[in-house]
Coordinates of C-alpha atoms (C1' of nucleotides) in Angstrom, one line a residue:
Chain U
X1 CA 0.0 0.0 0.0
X2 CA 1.3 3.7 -1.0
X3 CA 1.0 6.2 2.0
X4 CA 0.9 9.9 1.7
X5 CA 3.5 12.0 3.7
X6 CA 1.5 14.6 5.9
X7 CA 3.5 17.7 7.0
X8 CA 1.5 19.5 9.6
X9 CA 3.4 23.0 10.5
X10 CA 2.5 27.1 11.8
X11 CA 5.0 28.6 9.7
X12 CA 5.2 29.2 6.1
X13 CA 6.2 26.2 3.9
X14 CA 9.6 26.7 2.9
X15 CA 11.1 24.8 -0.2
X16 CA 14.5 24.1 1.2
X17 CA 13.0 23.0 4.7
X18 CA 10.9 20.7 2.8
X19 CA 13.4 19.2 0.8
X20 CA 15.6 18.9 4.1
X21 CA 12.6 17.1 5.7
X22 CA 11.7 15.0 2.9
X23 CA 15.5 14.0 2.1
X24 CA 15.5 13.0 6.2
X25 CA 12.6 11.1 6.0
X26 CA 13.8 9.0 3.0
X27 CA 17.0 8.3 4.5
X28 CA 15.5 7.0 8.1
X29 CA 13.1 5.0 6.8
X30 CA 15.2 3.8 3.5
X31 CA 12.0 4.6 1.3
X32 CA 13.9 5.7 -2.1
X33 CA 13.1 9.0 -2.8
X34 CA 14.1 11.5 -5.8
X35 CA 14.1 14.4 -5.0
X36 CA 13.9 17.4 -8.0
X37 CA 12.8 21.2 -7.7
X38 CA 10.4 20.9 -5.1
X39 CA 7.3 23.2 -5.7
X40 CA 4.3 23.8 -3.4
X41 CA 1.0 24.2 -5.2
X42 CA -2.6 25.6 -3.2
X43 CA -5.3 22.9 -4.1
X44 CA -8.2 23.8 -5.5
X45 CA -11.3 22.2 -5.7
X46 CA -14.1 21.7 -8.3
X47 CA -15.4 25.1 -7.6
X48 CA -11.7 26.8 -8.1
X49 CA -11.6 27.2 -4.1
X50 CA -8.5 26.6 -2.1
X51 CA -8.9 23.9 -0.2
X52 CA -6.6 24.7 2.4
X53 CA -4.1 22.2 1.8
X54 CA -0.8 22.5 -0.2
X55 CA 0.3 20.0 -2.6
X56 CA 4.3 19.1 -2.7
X57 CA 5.6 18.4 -6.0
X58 CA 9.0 17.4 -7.5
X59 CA 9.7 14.2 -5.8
X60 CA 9.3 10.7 -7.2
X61 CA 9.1 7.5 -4.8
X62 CA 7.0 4.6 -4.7
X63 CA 6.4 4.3 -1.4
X64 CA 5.2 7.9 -1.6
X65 CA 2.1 8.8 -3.1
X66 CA 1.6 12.0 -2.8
X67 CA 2.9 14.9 -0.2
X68 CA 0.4 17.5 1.0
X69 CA 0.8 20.4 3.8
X70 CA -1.9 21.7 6.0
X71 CA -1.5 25.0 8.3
X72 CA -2.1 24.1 11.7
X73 CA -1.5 25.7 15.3
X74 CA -0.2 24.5 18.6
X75 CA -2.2 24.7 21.3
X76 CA 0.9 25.4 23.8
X77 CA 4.4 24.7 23.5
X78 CA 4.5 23.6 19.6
X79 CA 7.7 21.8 17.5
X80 CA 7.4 23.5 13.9
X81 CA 6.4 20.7 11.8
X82 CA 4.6 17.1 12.3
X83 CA 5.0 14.7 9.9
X84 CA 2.9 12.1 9.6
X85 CA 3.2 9.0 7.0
X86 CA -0.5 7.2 6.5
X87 CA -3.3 7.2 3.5
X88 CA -5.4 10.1 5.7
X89 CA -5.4 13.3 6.5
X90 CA -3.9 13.1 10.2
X91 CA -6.7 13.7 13.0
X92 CA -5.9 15.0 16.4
X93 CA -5.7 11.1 17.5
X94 CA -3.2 10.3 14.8
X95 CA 0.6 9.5 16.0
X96 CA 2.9 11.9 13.6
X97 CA 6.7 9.9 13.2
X98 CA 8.4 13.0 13.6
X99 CA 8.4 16.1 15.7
X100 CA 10.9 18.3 14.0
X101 CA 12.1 21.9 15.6
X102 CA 13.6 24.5 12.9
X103 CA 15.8 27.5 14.0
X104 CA 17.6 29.9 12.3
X105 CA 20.0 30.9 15.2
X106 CA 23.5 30.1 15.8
X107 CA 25.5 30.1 18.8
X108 CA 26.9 32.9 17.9
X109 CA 23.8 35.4 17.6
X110 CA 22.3 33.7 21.2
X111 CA 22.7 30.8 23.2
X112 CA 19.2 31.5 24.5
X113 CA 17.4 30.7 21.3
X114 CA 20.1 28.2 19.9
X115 CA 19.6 25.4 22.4
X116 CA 17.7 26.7 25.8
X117 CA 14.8 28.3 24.4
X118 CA 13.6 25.7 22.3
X119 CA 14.3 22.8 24.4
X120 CA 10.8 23.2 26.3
X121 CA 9.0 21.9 22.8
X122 CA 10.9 18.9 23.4
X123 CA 10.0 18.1 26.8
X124 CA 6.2 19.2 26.2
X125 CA 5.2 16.9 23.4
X126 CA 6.5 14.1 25.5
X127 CA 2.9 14.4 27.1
X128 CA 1.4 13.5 24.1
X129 CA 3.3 10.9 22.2
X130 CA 5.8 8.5 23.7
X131 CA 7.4 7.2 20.3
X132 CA 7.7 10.1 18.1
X133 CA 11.5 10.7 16.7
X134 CA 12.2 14.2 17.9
X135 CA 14.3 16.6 15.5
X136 CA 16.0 19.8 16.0
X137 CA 16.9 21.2 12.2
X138 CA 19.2 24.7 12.2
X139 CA 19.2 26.3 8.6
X140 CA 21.4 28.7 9.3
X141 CA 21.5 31.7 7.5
X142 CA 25.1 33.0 8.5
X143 CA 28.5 30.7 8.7
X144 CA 28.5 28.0 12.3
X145 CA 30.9 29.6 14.4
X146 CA 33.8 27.7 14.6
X147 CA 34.1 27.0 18.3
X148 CA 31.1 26.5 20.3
X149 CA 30.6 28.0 23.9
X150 CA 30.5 25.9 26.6
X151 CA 26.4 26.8 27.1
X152 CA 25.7 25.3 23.2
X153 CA 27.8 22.1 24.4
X154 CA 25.9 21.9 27.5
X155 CA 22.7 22.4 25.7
X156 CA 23.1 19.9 22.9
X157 CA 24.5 17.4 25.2
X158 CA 21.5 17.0 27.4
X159 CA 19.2 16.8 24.2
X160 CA 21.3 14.4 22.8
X161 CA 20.7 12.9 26.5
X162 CA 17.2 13.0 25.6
X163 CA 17.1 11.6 22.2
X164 CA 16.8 14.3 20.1
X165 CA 18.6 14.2 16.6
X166 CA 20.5 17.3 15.4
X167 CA 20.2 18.2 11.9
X168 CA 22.0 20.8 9.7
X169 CA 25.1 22.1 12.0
X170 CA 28.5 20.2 12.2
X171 CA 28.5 18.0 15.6
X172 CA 32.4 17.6 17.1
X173 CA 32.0 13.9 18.2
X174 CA 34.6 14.9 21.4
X175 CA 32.1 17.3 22.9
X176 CA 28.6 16.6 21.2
X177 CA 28.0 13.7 22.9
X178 CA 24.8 12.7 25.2
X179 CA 25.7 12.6 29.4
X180 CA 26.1 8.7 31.0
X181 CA 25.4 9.9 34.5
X182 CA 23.8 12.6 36.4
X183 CA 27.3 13.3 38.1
X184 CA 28.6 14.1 34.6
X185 CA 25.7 16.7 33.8
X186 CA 26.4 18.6 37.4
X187 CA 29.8 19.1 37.1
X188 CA 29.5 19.6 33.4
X189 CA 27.6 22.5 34.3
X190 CA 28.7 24.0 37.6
X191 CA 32.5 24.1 36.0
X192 CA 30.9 26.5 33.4
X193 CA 31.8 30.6 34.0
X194 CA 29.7 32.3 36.2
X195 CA 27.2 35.3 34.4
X196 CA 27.6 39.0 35.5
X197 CA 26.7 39.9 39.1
X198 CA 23.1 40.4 39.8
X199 CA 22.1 37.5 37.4
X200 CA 21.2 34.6 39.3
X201 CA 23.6 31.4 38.1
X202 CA 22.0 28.4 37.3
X203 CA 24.0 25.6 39.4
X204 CA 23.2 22.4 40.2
X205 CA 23.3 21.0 43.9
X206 CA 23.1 17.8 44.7
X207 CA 22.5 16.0 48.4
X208 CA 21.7 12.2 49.0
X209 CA 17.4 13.1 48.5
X210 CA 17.6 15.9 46.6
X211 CA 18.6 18.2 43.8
X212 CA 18.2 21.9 44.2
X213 CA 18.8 23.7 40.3
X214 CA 18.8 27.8 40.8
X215 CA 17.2 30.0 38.2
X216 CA 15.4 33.2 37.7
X217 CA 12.0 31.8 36.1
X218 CA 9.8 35.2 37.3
X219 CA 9.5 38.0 34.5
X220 CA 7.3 40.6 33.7
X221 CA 5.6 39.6 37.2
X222 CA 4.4 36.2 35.9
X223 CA 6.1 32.7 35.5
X224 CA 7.1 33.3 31.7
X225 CA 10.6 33.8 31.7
X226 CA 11.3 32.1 28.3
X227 CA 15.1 31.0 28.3
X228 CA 15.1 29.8 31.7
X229 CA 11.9 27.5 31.3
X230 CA 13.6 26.3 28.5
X231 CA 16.7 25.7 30.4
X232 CA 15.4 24.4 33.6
X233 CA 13.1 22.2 31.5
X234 CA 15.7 20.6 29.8
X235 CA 18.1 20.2 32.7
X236 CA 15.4 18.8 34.9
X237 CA 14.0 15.9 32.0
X238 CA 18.2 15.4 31.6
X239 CA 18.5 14.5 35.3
X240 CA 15.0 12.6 35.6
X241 CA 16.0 10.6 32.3
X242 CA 19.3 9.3 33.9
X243 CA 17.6 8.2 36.9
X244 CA 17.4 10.7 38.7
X245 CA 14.2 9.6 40.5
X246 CA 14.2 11.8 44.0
X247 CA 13.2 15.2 44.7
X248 CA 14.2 17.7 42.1
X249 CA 13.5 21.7 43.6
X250 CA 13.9 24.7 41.6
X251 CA 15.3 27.6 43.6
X252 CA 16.0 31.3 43.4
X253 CA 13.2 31.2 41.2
X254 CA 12.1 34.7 42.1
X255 CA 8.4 33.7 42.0
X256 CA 5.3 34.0 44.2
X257 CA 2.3 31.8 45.0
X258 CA 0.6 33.8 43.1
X259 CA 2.5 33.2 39.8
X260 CA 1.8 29.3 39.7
X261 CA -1.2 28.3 37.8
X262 CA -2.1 25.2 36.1
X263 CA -2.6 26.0 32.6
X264 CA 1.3 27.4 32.3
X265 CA 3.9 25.6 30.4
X266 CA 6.3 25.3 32.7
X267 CA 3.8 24.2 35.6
X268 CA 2.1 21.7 33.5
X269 CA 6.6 19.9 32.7
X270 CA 7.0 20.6 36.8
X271 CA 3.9 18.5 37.2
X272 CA 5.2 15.9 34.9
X273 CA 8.5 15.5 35.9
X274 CA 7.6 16.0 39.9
X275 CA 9.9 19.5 40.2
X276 CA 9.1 21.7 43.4
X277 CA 9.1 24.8 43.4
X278 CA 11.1 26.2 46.3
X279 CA 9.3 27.5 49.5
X280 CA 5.7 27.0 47.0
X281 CA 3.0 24.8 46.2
X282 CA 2.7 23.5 43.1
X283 CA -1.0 23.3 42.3
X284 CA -3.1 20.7 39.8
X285 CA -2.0 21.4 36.3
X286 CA -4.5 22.3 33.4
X287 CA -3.0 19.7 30.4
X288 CA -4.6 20.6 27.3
X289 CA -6.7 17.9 25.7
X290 CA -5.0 18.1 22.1
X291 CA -1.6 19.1 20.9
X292 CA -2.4 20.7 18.2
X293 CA -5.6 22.2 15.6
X294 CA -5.8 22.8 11.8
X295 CA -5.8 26.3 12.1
X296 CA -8.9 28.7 11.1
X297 CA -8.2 31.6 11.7
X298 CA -5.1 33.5 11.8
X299 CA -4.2 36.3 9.4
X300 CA -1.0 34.1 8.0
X301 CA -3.4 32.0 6.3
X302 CA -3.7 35.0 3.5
X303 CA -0.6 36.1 3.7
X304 CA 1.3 32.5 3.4
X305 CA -1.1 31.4 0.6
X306 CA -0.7 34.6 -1.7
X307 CA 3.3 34.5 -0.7
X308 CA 2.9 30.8 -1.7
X309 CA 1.0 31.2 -5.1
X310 CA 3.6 34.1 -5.8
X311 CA 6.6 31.8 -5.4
X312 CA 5.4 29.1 -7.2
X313 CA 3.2 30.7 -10.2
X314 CA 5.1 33.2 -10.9
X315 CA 9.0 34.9 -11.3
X316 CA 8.3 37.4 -8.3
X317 CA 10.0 36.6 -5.2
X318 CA 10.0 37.2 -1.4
X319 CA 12.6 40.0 -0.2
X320 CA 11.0 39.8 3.3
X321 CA 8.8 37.8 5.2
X322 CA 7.5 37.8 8.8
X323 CA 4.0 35.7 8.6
X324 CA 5.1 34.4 12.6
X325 CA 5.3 38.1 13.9
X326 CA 8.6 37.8 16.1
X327 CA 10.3 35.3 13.8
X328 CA 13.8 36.6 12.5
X329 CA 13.5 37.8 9.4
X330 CA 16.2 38.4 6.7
X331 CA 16.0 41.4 3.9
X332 CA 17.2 40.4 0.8
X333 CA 19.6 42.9 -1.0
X334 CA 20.2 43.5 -4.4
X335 CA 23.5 41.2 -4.5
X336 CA 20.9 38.6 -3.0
X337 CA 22.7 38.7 0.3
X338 CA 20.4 38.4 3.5
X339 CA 20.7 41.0 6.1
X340 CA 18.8 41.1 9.3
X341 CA 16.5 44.2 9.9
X342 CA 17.3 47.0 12.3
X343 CA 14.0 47.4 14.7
X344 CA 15.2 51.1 15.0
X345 CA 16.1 54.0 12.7
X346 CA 18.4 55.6 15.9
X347 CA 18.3 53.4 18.9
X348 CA 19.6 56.0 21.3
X349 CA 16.7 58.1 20.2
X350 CA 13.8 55.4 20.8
X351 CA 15.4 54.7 24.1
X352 CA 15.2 58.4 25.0
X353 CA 11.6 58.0 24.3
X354 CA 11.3 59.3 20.7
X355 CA 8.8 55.6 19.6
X356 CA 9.3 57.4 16.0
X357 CA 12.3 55.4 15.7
X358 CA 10.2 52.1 15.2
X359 CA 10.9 50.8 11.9
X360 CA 7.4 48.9 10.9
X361 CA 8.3 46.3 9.1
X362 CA 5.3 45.1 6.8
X363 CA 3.8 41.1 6.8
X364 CA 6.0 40.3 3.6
X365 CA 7.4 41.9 0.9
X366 CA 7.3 40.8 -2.7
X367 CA 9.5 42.1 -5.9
X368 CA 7.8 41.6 -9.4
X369 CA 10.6 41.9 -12.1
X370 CA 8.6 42.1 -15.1
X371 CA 6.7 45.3 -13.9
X372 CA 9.6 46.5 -11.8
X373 CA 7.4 47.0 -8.9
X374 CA 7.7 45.7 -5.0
X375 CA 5.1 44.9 -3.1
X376 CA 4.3 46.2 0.6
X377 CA 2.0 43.7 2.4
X378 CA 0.5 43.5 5.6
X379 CA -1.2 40.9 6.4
X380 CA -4.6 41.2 8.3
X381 CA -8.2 39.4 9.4
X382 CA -10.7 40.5 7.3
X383 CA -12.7 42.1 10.9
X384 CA -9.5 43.9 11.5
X385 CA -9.3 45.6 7.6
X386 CA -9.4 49.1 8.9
X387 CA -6.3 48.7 11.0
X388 CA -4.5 46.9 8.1
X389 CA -5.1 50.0 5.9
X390 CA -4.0 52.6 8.7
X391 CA -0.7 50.6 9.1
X392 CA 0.0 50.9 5.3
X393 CA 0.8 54.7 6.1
X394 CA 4.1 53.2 8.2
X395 CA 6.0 52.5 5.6
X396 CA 8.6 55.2 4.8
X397 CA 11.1 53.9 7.2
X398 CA 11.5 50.4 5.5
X399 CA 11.1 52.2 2.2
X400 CA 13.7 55.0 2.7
X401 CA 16.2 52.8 4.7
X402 CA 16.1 49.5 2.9
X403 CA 14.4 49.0 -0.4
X404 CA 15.0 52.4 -2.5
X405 CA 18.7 51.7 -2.0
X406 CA 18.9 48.1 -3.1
X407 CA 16.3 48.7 -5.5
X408 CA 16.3 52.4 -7.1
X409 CA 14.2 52.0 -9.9
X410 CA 11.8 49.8 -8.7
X411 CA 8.2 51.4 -8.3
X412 CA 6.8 50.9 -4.7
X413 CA 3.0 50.0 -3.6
X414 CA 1.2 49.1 -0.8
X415 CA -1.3 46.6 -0.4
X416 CA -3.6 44.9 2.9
X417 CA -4.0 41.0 2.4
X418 CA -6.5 39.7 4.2
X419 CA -7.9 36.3 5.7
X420 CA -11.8 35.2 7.4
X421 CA -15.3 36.1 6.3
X422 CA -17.3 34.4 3.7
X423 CA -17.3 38.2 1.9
X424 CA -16.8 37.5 -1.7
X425 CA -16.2 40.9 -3.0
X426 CA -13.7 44.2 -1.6
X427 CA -14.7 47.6 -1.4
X428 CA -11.7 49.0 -0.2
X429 CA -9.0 49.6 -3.0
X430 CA -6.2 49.4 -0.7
X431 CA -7.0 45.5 -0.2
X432 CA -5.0 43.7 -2.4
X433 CA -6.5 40.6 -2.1
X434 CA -9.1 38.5 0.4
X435 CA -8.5 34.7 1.0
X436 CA -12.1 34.3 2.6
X437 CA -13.3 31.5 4.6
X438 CA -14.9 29.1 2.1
X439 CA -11.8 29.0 0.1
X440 CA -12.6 31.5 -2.5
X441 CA -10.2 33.7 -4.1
X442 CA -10.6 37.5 -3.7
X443 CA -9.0 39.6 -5.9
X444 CA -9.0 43.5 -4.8
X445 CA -10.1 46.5 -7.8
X446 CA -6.5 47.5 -7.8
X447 CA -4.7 44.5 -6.8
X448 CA -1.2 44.0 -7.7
X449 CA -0.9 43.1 -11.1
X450 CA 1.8 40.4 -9.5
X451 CA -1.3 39.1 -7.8
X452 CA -3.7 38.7 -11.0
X453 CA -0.8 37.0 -12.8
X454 CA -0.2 34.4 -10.3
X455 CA -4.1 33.7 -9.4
X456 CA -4.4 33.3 -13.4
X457 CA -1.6 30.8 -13.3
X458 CA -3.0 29.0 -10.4
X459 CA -6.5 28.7 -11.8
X460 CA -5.2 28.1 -15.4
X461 CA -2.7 24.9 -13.6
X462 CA -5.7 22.8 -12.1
X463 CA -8.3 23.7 -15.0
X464 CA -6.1 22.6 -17.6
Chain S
dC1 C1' -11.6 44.1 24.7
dG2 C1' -8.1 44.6 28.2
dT3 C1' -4.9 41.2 30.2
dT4 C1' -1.8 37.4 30.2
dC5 C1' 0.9 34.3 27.8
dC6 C1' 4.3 33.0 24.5
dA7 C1' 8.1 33.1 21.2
dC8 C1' 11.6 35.3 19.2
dA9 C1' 16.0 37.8 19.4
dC10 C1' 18.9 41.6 21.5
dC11 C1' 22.1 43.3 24.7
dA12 C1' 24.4 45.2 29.3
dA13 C1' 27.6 43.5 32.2
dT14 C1' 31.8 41.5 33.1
dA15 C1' 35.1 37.5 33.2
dA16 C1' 38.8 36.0 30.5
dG17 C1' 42.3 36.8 27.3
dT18 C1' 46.1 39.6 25.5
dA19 C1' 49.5 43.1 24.7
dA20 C1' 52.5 46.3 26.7
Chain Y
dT1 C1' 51.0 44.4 36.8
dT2 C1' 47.9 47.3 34.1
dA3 C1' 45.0 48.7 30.3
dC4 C1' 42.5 47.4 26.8
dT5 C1' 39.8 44.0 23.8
dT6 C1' 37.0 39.9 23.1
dA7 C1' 33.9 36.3 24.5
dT8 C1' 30.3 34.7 27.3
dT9 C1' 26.4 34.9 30.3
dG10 C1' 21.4 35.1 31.6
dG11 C1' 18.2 39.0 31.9
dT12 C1' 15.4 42.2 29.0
dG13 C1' 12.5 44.2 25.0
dT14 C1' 8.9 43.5 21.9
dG15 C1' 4.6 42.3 19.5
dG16 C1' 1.1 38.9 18.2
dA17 C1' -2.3 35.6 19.8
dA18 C1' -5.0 33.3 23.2
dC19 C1' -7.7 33.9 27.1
dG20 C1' -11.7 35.0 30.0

DNA sequence: CGTTCCACACCAATAAGTAA
DNA sequence: TTACTTATTGGTGTGGAACG
């Protein structure tokens, strides 16, 4: 029987991330797999309505049958993608094969988000499947940094300890290699250089009953201190999953009582792994029923589909992109070099109060070469239009800093893509186009002409 | 519809390294 | 030893989405 490979994910599709994923997949599993220019292609149905699921194409295997994507979203902590290999499109009670995390940091921009940050993800979906193969992919962007800090050791060592594959960055087989015993992972980190004064160290102490780990985990007067959950999370499934099996206390946490509740993250992993909070009661936590939901609503489902039918119908490209929100984004220059954004025109200014300084930075940005035009878009739900066209008039920063340098004589527009509603017309001429919620395709009175050509394409691809 | 949570990356402080 | 530079650490800034 031929299976269909299911990727399940809350980011944008990206072709090399796919091939990555797909090439992976092959190799584990030894299902022969060729792998050519991989395009994704919106599906429509009978009535020329995207049926919310993307099609992968460029592949040939016989043990694959087809390779579709659907937009989903976590319900908490979420890896980036599922992948699931079966006939059906995956229900909530489906077991996906892989959980696979995707970063674009290296050690040398933070340690934070290289290792700690994301190593929560890995100990969450532990409460929902026990099998899974867990996978944390880096695309870098910039060079690896040649020697790794002793934090990025630390970090990959005790994911390593927890079964989880690295993909995509070179792994020194002296250092990168998984702790034996809990004795090793103490002294591995309590030889490590202590931070600045007024930072509280994370150190590891261990009596015959007990194992005290110190870490700030109070910020913004709430339990939500990212890095350190991340941290303390991983540290604490390390210890537990080399058999480590009596009390485990977090101290210098910094919080109060009233900081622990039951439906946050890190509550819900102390609950599971039996950590104490120091001088607190831990209280009954709130696990969430599902792991995941196809997702509905959000405003990225316009903006990845138009970005999607772009790329793939079309010789216009992204220059930008920033469907997530916080995600790190790269601008593309003219040499085709990415650069990261600045978030400020004069920092020193914005700190002094001057919020002027903001550089809004659109939803995605889109060149069309034929017409010489780049596109402005920001991304909105259709109930929230009004604010999307009001935020078009941000613009001059990006504009003047970034693309009439790299791109002189290229004409610049602005345009509001927009997702929800079963509306099947625009009034407004600053919408570009409207992905509504039955699938149909909106085009706006003066949409892009990039826009017309690649809905034309699409339509003309699946009605030929 | 204001508040809380979450995810991402940035950055001040300072220990460690290095040249004189 | 001292003055300066580089590397490393964990806390902080920010904005979107979920929550109630």
């Amino acid at each position: 029987m031929t299976k269909n490979l299911w990727i399940l994910t809350e980011e944008r599709p990206k072709r090399d991330v796919i091939h990555n994923i797909l090439f992976k997949f092959s190799k584990d599993n030894e299902i022969p797999c060729f792998i050519d220019t991989i395009r994704i292609l919106p599906i429509l149905n009978n009535n020329n309505d995207f049926s919310f699921t993307y099609e992968v194409v460029g592949f040939k295997s016989n043990k694959i049958n087809q390779i579709f994507i659907k937009t989903i979203s976590g319900q908490s902590s979420f890896v980036d993608f599922l992948i699931f290999y079966q006939e059906n499109e995956p229900k909530i009670e489906d077991t996906p094969v892989y959980g696979i995390e995707e970063t674009k940091t290296d050690d040398a921009e933070s340690r934070n988000t290289g290792i700690f940050q994301r190593a929560s993800k890995f100990v969450y979906i532990d409460f929902f499947y026990t099998d899974i193969k867990k996978v944390m992919l880096y695309s870098l962007q910039i060079k690896q940094k040649e020697s790794q800090t002793q934090t990025n050791i630390f970090g990959t060592k005790c994911l390593l300890t927890l079964g989880v594959e690295i993909m995509g960055k070179k792994l020194d087989p002296k250092n990168h290699t998984p702790f034996k015993t809990v004795d090793e992972l103490i002294d591995f980190k309590n030889s490590m250089r202590r931070p600045p004064k007024g930072n509280v160290p994370i150190l590891i102490n261990k009596t015959n009953d007990k194992i005290e780990v110190s870490g700030r985990l109070f910020k913004s007067d709430s339990l939500s201190h990212d890095p350190n959950i991340g941290a303390l999370s991983l540290i604490c499934a390390s210890l537990r999953k080399l058999g480590w099996d009596k009390k485990l206390v977090i101290t210098e946490h910094g919080l109060s009582q009233r900081h622990i509740k039951g439906n946050n993250k890190f509550v819900q992993i102390a609950s599971k792994l039996n950590i104490e909070f120091d001088g607190l009661q831990r209280v009954a936590p709130k696990i969430k029923d599902s792991y995941w939901h196809y997702e509905k609503e959000g405003e990225k489902l316009g903006t990845i589909f138009i970005h999607l039918v772009v790329e793939n119908f079309t010789k216009g490209n992204s220059l930008f992109e920033n469907h997530a929100g916080c995600e790190k984004g790269y601008f593309i220059t003219k040499s085709g070099e990415p650069i990261p954004l600045e978030k400020y025109q004069d920092r020193e200014k914005y700190k002094n109060g001057d919020k002027n300084q903001i550089v809004h930075i659109p939803d995605l940005i889109l060149i069309d070469f034929d017409k010489s035009e780049i596109i402005n878009i920001e991304g909105k739900k259709y109930k929230f239009r009004a604010n999307g066209i009001e935020e078009l008039n941000n613009f001059d920063a990006i504009e003047n800093s970034y693309i009439k340098p790299n791109y002189p004589k290229f004409k610049i527009i602005r345009t509001v893509v927009l997702y929800g509603s079963t509306e099947e017309k625009i009034i407004e001429i600053e919408v570009g186009f409207l992905l509504n919620e039955n699938g149909k395709l909106v085009l706006g009175i003066k949409a892009p002409d990039l826009f017309k050509v690649a809905i034309k394409n699409l339509l003309d691809y699946w009605n030929s």
